[in-house]
Amino acid sequence: MIRESAPAKIILFGEHAVVHGQPAIALPFPALRAQITIRESATALEFRSVNGTLLAAPHLPKRSDPLLLQVLLTILCRLRIDAREVSVLLDSGIPQACGLGSGAAIATALTRALARHAGRSISAAEVNDIVFETETLFHGTPSGIDNTVIVHESALCFTRGMEPLPVRIARPFQLLVADSGDRCATHIPVSAVREQLQLHPEETAMILEDIGAIVHRASRALACMQPPALGALMYDNHALLGKLGVSSPLLDDLVCAARSAGAAGAKLSGAGRGGVVIALVEESRADDVALALEEAGAVQIWNTTIQATN
Ligand code: MEV
C-alpha cells in the first residue's frame, strides 16, 4: 500500500495580481490535507473517495467526474505509466472551490503516489510541473502559485516565471481561516479580472500594481513581524480585491466583522467571490474574532499558527 498527502494553501497577499506578473505571498496550510492511498486491486484502475463514490475511471468515462478523469489521465500520461489494476482512494479534508488549493493538493498527492507505485523517483520540480499542467484544466491560466506552495510545502514569495523565494517570518503568528460557505470555481473571478483589464486597462493595471506594492511591504513586515503593519496591509489588499470585483457582500461582511472584533487584519484569500477570509489575530482576541466571524455567516473556522522561518 502506498500513501501520499499534500497540504492546503493560503494566499496571504497578492492573489489575482500574481496572474498578471505581480508577486504574491503564499503559505502551506498543513492542518488540512488531501491524502491518496493506492492498493493493488483485482479490477481496472478506479479513483474513488473514501466513502466509496467513484470519482474517475478510464474505463468508465461516462460515470467519471470529467475534470478529475482529465487530471488522472494527464498525470498518467506525464509519468508515462499505465496503471492497471490499482485502486486509488482520496481522503481530503480540503473543501473544494474555496480558495484553499484543493485541486492542486489532490493532484500533488496523486502524482507522488502514482509515481511511487510505478517505482519512479520523481523530483519536486517534476511534480510541480505536472501539477501545474493539471491546474490549467481547472482554470486555463494559473499563475503557478498554488502548485508551487503546495508541492514545496513552505512559505514563499512567488512571481510568475521566476524561481520562488523563501519568505522570512520573524515570529509565529495566528490566522483564523473562515469559510464563507459560498463556492466559486477559480476560473470565474480570474476571467472577470481579465475582462476588467481589457475594458479598463489603465485603471485595472494600477490596482494590480498597488497590490504588488502591498506584497513588497508585507514581505518587510513579515521579516520583522509587525502585526499592526501586516494587518493594515491585509485590509488594504482586501479593498483592492474588492475594486477588482472578486469580493462579495458576504466576504466584505466577514472582513468587517473581524475588524470590528479587533482583528489586526483580514482579507479574502484565494480566487474570491466565495471561499475563505483570513484574519490576523492576537491570541487574546482570537475567540472574539472567531465569534464575530460566525455571527457574520462563517460556516467553519480554523485557527492556525503560522510558524517562523529561518
Ligand atoms: C488562486 O488560488 C490564486 C489566483 O491568483 C489564481 C492564480 O494565481 O492562478 C486567483
Short mmCIF file of C-alpha atoms and ligand atoms in Angstrom, two decimals:
data_model
loop_
_atom_site.label_atom_id
_atom_site.label_comp_id
_atom_site.label_asym_id
_atom_site.label_seq_id
_atom_site.Cartn_x
_atom_site.Cartn_y
_atom_site.Cartn_z
CA MET A 1 0.00 0.00 0.00
CA ILE A 2 1.23 3.49 -0.85
CA ARG A 3 0.11 6.67 0.86
CA GLU A 4 0.97 10.27 -0.07
CA SER A 5 -0.52 13.55 1.03
CA ALA A 6 -0.31 17.26 0.28
CA PRO A 7 -1.46 20.33 2.23
CA ALA A 8 -3.97 23.06 1.51
CA LYS A 9 -2.60 26.55 0.90
CA ILE A 10 -3.38 30.10 1.99
CA ILE A 11 -2.63 33.13 -0.15
CA LEU A 12 -1.57 35.78 2.34
CA PHE A 13 -1.18 38.62 -0.17
CA GLY A 14 -1.33 39.17 -3.91
CA GLU A 15 -3.90 36.78 -5.42
CA HIS A 16 -5.12 37.73 -8.91
CA ALA A 17 -2.35 40.32 -9.36
CA VAL A 18 0.03 37.32 -9.44
CA VAL A 19 -1.72 36.06 -12.60
CA HIS A 20 -0.65 39.35 -14.26
CA GLY A 21 3.01 39.31 -13.25
CA GLN A 22 2.94 40.81 -9.74
CA PRO A 23 4.46 38.96 -6.75
CA ALA A 24 2.31 37.16 -4.15
CA ILE A 25 2.93 35.50 -0.79
CA ALA A 26 1.54 32.05 -0.08
CA LEU A 27 1.69 29.69 2.90
CA PRO A 28 1.06 25.98 3.23
CA PHE A 29 -1.92 25.13 5.47
CA PRO A 30 -0.92 21.67 6.70
CA ALA A 31 -3.86 21.24 9.09
CA LEU A 32 -5.96 20.43 6.01
CA ARG A 33 -4.60 17.77 3.66
CA ALA A 34 -5.55 15.67 0.67
CA GLN A 35 -4.40 12.08 1.09
CA ILE A 36 -4.14 9.43 -1.63
CA THR A 37 -3.85 5.72 -0.89
CA ILE A 38 -3.01 3.23 -3.64
CA ARG A 39 -3.65 -0.51 -3.32
CA GLU A 40 -3.35 -3.40 -5.74
CA SER A 41 -6.77 -4.42 -6.92
CA ALA A 42 -8.40 -7.19 -8.96
CA THR A 43 -10.28 -4.63 -11.10
CA ALA A 44 -9.18 -1.92 -13.54
CA LEU A 45 -7.91 1.44 -12.25
CA GLU A 46 -10.55 3.22 -10.22
CA PHE A 47 -10.21 6.50 -8.37
CA ARG A 48 -12.68 6.71 -5.51
CA SER A 49 -13.29 8.87 -2.48
CA VAL A 50 -13.00 7.14 0.93
CA ASN A 51 -16.77 6.91 1.16
CA GLY A 52 -16.72 4.72 -1.97
CA THR A 53 -18.01 7.26 -4.52
CA LEU A 54 -16.45 6.73 -7.94
CA LEU A 55 -14.52 9.88 -8.90
CA ALA A 56 -12.86 8.73 -12.11
CA ALA A 57 -12.01 5.55 -14.00
CA PRO A 58 -10.52 5.49 -17.50
CA HIS A 59 -12.72 2.51 -18.45
CA LEU A 60 -15.87 4.23 -17.14
CA PRO A 61 -15.65 7.72 -18.69
CA LYS A 62 -19.40 8.38 -18.51
CA ARG A 63 -19.51 7.66 -14.78
CA SER A 64 -16.39 9.77 -14.10
CA ASP A 65 -16.15 13.38 -13.00
CA PRO A 66 -14.84 14.81 -16.30
CA LEU A 67 -12.31 17.13 -14.65
CA LEU A 68 -10.91 14.50 -12.28
CA LEU A 69 -10.71 12.00 -15.14
CA GLN A 70 -8.68 14.50 -17.13
CA VAL A 71 -6.44 15.16 -14.12
CA LEU A 72 -5.85 11.42 -13.67
CA LEU A 73 -5.14 10.86 -17.38
CA THR A 74 -2.82 13.88 -17.54
CA ILE A 75 -0.78 12.58 -14.61
CA LEU A 76 -0.59 9.03 -16.02
CA CYS A 77 0.45 10.40 -19.41
CA ARG A 78 3.08 12.76 -17.97
CA LEU A 79 4.51 9.95 -15.78
CA ARG A 80 4.35 7.63 -18.82
CA ILE A 81 2.78 4.90 -16.73
CA ASP A 82 -0.06 2.58 -17.46
CA ALA A 83 -1.55 1.95 -14.04
CA ARG A 84 -3.87 -1.03 -14.32
CA GLU A 85 -5.45 -2.99 -11.52
CA VAL A 86 -4.98 -0.47 -8.76
CA SER A 87 -7.46 1.21 -6.53
CA VAL A 88 -6.79 4.86 -5.79
CA LEU A 89 -8.54 6.32 -2.75
CA LEU A 90 -8.90 10.02 -1.97
CA ASP A 91 -9.39 11.22 1.58
CA SER A 92 -9.42 15.02 1.53
CA GLY A 93 -10.24 17.43 4.32
CA ILE A 94 -9.84 20.42 2.00
CA PRO A 95 -13.14 21.96 0.93
CA GLN A 96 -13.39 22.47 -2.84
CA ALA A 97 -13.75 25.77 -4.73
CA CYS A 98 -12.93 27.57 -1.54
CA GLY A 99 -9.56 29.22 -2.24
CA LEU A 100 -7.56 26.63 -0.33
CA GLY A 101 -5.95 24.81 -3.26
CA SER A 102 -7.96 21.58 -3.08
CA GLY A 103 -7.36 20.71 -6.78
CA ALA A 104 -3.59 21.27 -6.61
CA ALA A 105 -3.31 19.32 -3.34
CA ILE A 106 -5.20 16.32 -4.81
CA ALA A 107 -3.08 16.40 -7.98
CA THR A 108 0.16 16.65 -5.95
CA ALA A 109 -0.67 13.66 -3.73
CA LEU A 110 -1.93 11.70 -6.75
CA THR A 111 1.22 12.38 -8.80
CA ARG A 112 3.53 11.35 -5.96
CA ALA A 113 1.53 8.21 -5.14
CA LEU A 114 1.23 7.04 -8.78
CA ALA A 115 4.95 7.69 -9.36
CA ARG A 116 5.87 5.67 -6.25
CA HIS A 117 3.51 2.90 -7.27
CA ALA A 118 5.31 2.70 -10.62
CA GLY A 119 8.69 2.65 -8.86
CA ARG A 120 9.57 6.03 -10.39
CA SER A 121 11.55 8.52 -8.33
CA ILE A 122 10.29 11.99 -9.06
CA SER A 123 11.78 15.37 -8.18
CA ALA A 124 9.76 18.18 -6.62
CA ALA A 125 10.32 20.20 -9.82
CA GLU A 126 8.81 17.40 -11.91
CA VAL A 127 5.80 17.07 -9.59
CA ASN A 128 5.35 20.85 -9.71
CA ASP A 129 5.42 20.82 -13.49
CA ILE A 130 2.82 18.06 -13.74
CA VAL A 131 0.53 19.65 -11.15
CA PHE A 132 0.79 23.00 -12.98
CA GLU A 133 -0.48 21.24 -16.09
CA THR A 134 -3.45 19.82 -14.17
CA GLU A 135 -4.13 23.33 -12.80
CA THR A 136 -4.59 24.57 -16.37
CA LEU A 137 -7.53 22.13 -16.59
CA PHE A 138 -9.19 23.89 -13.65
CA HIS A 139 -8.72 27.47 -14.79
CA GLY A 140 -6.80 27.82 -18.02
CA THR A 141 -4.31 30.48 -16.94
CA PRO A 142 -2.97 29.64 -13.48
CA SER A 143 -0.05 31.71 -12.23
CA GLY A 144 1.56 28.58 -10.76
CA ILE A 145 1.47 29.84 -7.16
CA ASP A 146 -0.92 27.16 -5.84
CA ASN A 147 1.01 24.15 -7.15
CA THR A 148 4.35 25.68 -6.12
CA VAL A 149 3.43 26.37 -2.48
CA ILE A 150 1.67 23.02 -2.14
CA VAL A 151 4.47 20.94 -3.70
CA HIS A 152 7.21 22.72 -1.71
CA GLU A 153 5.08 22.97 1.44
CA SER A 154 6.86 26.13 2.60
CA ALA A 155 6.08 29.85 2.78
CA LEU A 156 7.11 31.58 -0.41
CA CYS A 157 7.03 34.74 -2.43
CA PHE A 158 6.06 33.83 -5.98
CA THR A 159 6.35 35.80 -9.19
CA ARG A 160 5.27 34.18 -12.44
CA GLY A 161 8.21 32.87 -14.48
CA MET A 162 10.72 33.32 -11.64
CA GLU A 163 12.20 31.00 -9.02
CA PRO A 164 10.05 31.26 -5.87
CA LEU A 165 11.78 32.98 -2.97
CA PRO A 166 11.52 31.83 0.65
CA VAL A 167 9.60 34.25 2.86
CA ARG A 168 11.25 35.30 6.08
CA ILE A 169 8.80 35.26 9.00
CA ALA A 170 10.44 36.60 12.15
CA ARG A 171 7.90 35.31 14.68
CA PRO A 172 4.93 32.91 14.64
CA PHE A 173 1.53 34.49 14.14
CA GLN A 174 -2.05 33.36 14.36
CA LEU A 175 -4.53 33.32 11.49
CA LEU A 176 -8.21 32.48 11.55
CA VAL A 177 -9.40 30.95 8.30
CA ALA A 178 -13.15 31.44 7.95
CA ASP A 179 -15.16 29.57 5.33
CA SER A 180 -17.97 31.74 3.96
CA GLY A 181 -19.80 28.60 2.76
CA ASP A 182 -20.10 30.16 -0.72
CA ARG A 183 -18.32 28.32 -3.52
CA CYS A 184 -16.94 29.73 -6.74
CA ALA A 185 -14.80 27.97 -9.35
CA THR A 186 -11.44 29.77 -9.71
CA HIS A 187 -11.82 30.42 -13.43
CA ILE A 188 -14.85 32.69 -12.90
CA PRO A 189 -13.16 35.52 -10.91
CA VAL A 190 -9.90 35.01 -12.86
CA SER A 191 -11.79 35.62 -16.14
CA ALA A 192 -13.64 38.57 -14.60
CA VAL A 193 -10.32 40.27 -13.75
CA ARG A 194 -9.02 39.61 -17.26
CA GLU A 195 -12.18 41.18 -18.71
CA GLN A 196 -11.82 44.21 -16.43
CA LEU A 197 -8.22 44.55 -17.60
CA GLN A 198 -9.42 44.59 -21.21
CA LEU A 199 -12.26 47.04 -20.55
CA HIS A 200 -10.35 49.42 -18.24
CA PRO A 201 -6.67 48.71 -18.89
CA GLU A 202 -5.07 51.68 -17.10
CA GLU A 203 -7.25 51.69 -14.01
CA THR A 204 -7.02 47.91 -13.57
CA ALA A 205 -3.26 47.81 -14.17
CA MET A 206 -2.89 50.40 -11.42
CA ILE A 207 -4.87 48.26 -8.97
CA LEU A 208 -2.69 45.26 -9.84
CA GLU A 209 0.47 47.32 -9.32
CA ASP A 210 -0.86 48.62 -5.98
CA ILE A 211 -1.38 45.01 -4.90
CA GLY A 212 2.20 44.23 -5.96
CA ALA A 213 3.44 47.15 -3.83
CA ILE A 214 1.48 45.77 -0.85
CA VAL A 215 3.22 42.41 -1.30
CA HIS A 216 6.66 44.07 -1.13
CA ARG A 217 5.66 45.94 2.05
CA ALA A 218 4.17 42.77 3.52
CA SER A 219 7.46 40.90 2.95
CA ARG A 220 9.23 43.53 5.03
CA ALA A 221 6.53 43.48 7.74
CA LEU A 222 6.82 39.67 7.97
CA ALA A 223 10.62 39.84 8.19
CA CYS A 224 10.37 41.92 11.37
CA MET A 225 6.89 40.67 12.28
CA GLN A 226 4.90 43.80 12.87
CA PRO A 227 1.26 42.63 13.24
CA PRO A 228 -0.28 46.14 13.03
CA ALA A 229 1.57 46.91 9.78
CA LEU A 230 0.88 43.46 8.38
CA GLY A 231 -2.80 43.66 9.34
CA ALA A 232 -3.26 47.12 7.79
CA LEU A 233 -1.80 45.75 4.54
CA MET A 234 -4.33 42.89 4.64
CA TYR A 235 -7.24 45.35 4.87
CA ASP A 236 -5.73 47.39 2.01
CA ASN A 237 -5.26 44.25 -0.09
CA HIS A 238 -8.90 43.27 0.53
CA ALA A 239 -10.13 46.70 -0.55
CA LEU A 240 -8.15 46.43 -3.81
CA LEU A 241 -9.54 42.94 -4.44
CA GLY A 242 -12.99 44.49 -4.00
CA LYS A 243 -12.11 47.04 -6.70
CA LEU A 244 -11.11 44.14 -8.96
CA GLY A 245 -14.63 42.75 -8.45
CA VAL A 246 -13.61 39.49 -6.80
CA SER A 247 -15.07 40.08 -3.33
CA SER A 248 -18.73 39.58 -2.43
CA PRO A 249 -21.12 41.14 0.11
CA LEU A 250 -20.61 38.12 2.39
CA LEU A 251 -16.80 38.26 2.18
CA ASP A 252 -16.94 42.01 2.88
CA ASP A 253 -19.21 41.36 5.88
CA LEU A 254 -16.76 38.77 7.24
CA VAL A 255 -13.80 41.15 6.87
CA CYS A 256 -15.81 43.93 8.50
CA ALA A 257 -16.90 41.68 11.40
CA ALA A 258 -13.30 40.57 12.00
CA ARG A 259 -12.17 44.21 12.03
CA SER A 260 -14.89 45.31 14.46
CA ALA A 261 -13.99 42.42 16.79
CA GLY A 262 -10.35 43.51 16.90
CA ALA A 263 -8.53 41.53 14.20
CA ALA A 264 -5.25 43.22 13.25
CA GLY A 265 -6.06 42.50 9.60
CA ALA A 266 -8.38 40.49 7.36
CA LYS A 267 -8.92 39.82 3.68
CA LEU A 268 -10.37 37.29 1.31
CA SER A 269 -7.86 34.62 0.32
CA GLY A 270 -7.69 32.76 -3.00
CA ALA A 271 -9.81 33.46 -6.02
CA GLY A 272 -12.72 35.06 -4.12
CA ARG A 273 -16.43 35.56 -4.95
CA GLY A 274 -16.82 32.95 -2.20
CA GLY A 275 -14.41 30.70 -0.32
CA VAL A 276 -12.45 31.89 2.67
CA VAL A 277 -11.50 35.02 4.56
CA ILE A 278 -8.32 35.06 6.65
CA ALA A 279 -7.92 37.20 9.78
CA LEU A 280 -4.71 38.05 11.61
CA VAL A 281 -5.38 37.92 15.35
CA GLU A 282 -3.59 38.34 18.63
CA GLU A 283 -4.15 35.28 20.84
CA SER A 284 -6.20 37.36 23.31
CA ARG A 285 -8.66 38.43 20.57
CA ALA A 286 -8.95 35.12 18.71
CA ASP A 287 -12.16 33.92 20.41
CA ASP A 288 -13.94 37.27 19.97
CA VAL A 289 -12.96 37.47 16.30
CA ALA A 290 -13.99 33.85 15.71
CA LEU A 291 -17.39 34.53 17.31
CA ALA A 292 -17.86 37.67 15.21
CA LEU A 293 -16.99 35.73 12.05
CA GLU A 294 -19.50 33.04 12.98
CA GLU A 295 -22.22 35.60 13.64
CA ALA A 296 -21.45 37.23 10.26
CA GLY A 297 -22.07 33.91 8.49
CA ALA A 298 -18.86 31.83 8.54
CA VAL A 299 -19.78 28.15 8.36
CA GLN A 300 -16.43 26.87 9.61
CA ILE A 301 -13.39 28.49 11.20
CA TRP A 302 -9.87 27.09 11.52
CA ASN A 303 -7.39 28.65 13.92
CA THR A 304 -3.85 28.13 12.68
CA THR A 305 -0.41 29.24 13.82
CA ILE A 306 1.97 30.23 11.03
CA GLN A 307 5.46 29.23 12.09
CA ALA A 308 8.50 31.49 11.92
CA THR A 309 11.03 30.69 9.21
CA ASN A 310 14.81 30.91 9.49
C1 MEV B 1 -5.90 31.18 -6.71
O1 MEV B 1 -5.52 30.47 -5.55
C2 MEV B 1 -4.99 32.35 -6.89
C3 MEV B 1 -5.27 33.20 -8.11
O2 MEV B 1 -4.33 34.26 -8.09
C4 MEV B 1 -5.14 32.41 -9.39
C5 MEV B 1 -3.71 32.03 -9.71
O3 MEV B 1 -2.76 32.63 -9.21
O4 MEV B 1 -3.54 31.12 -10.54
C6 MEV B 1 -6.66 33.80 -8.07
#
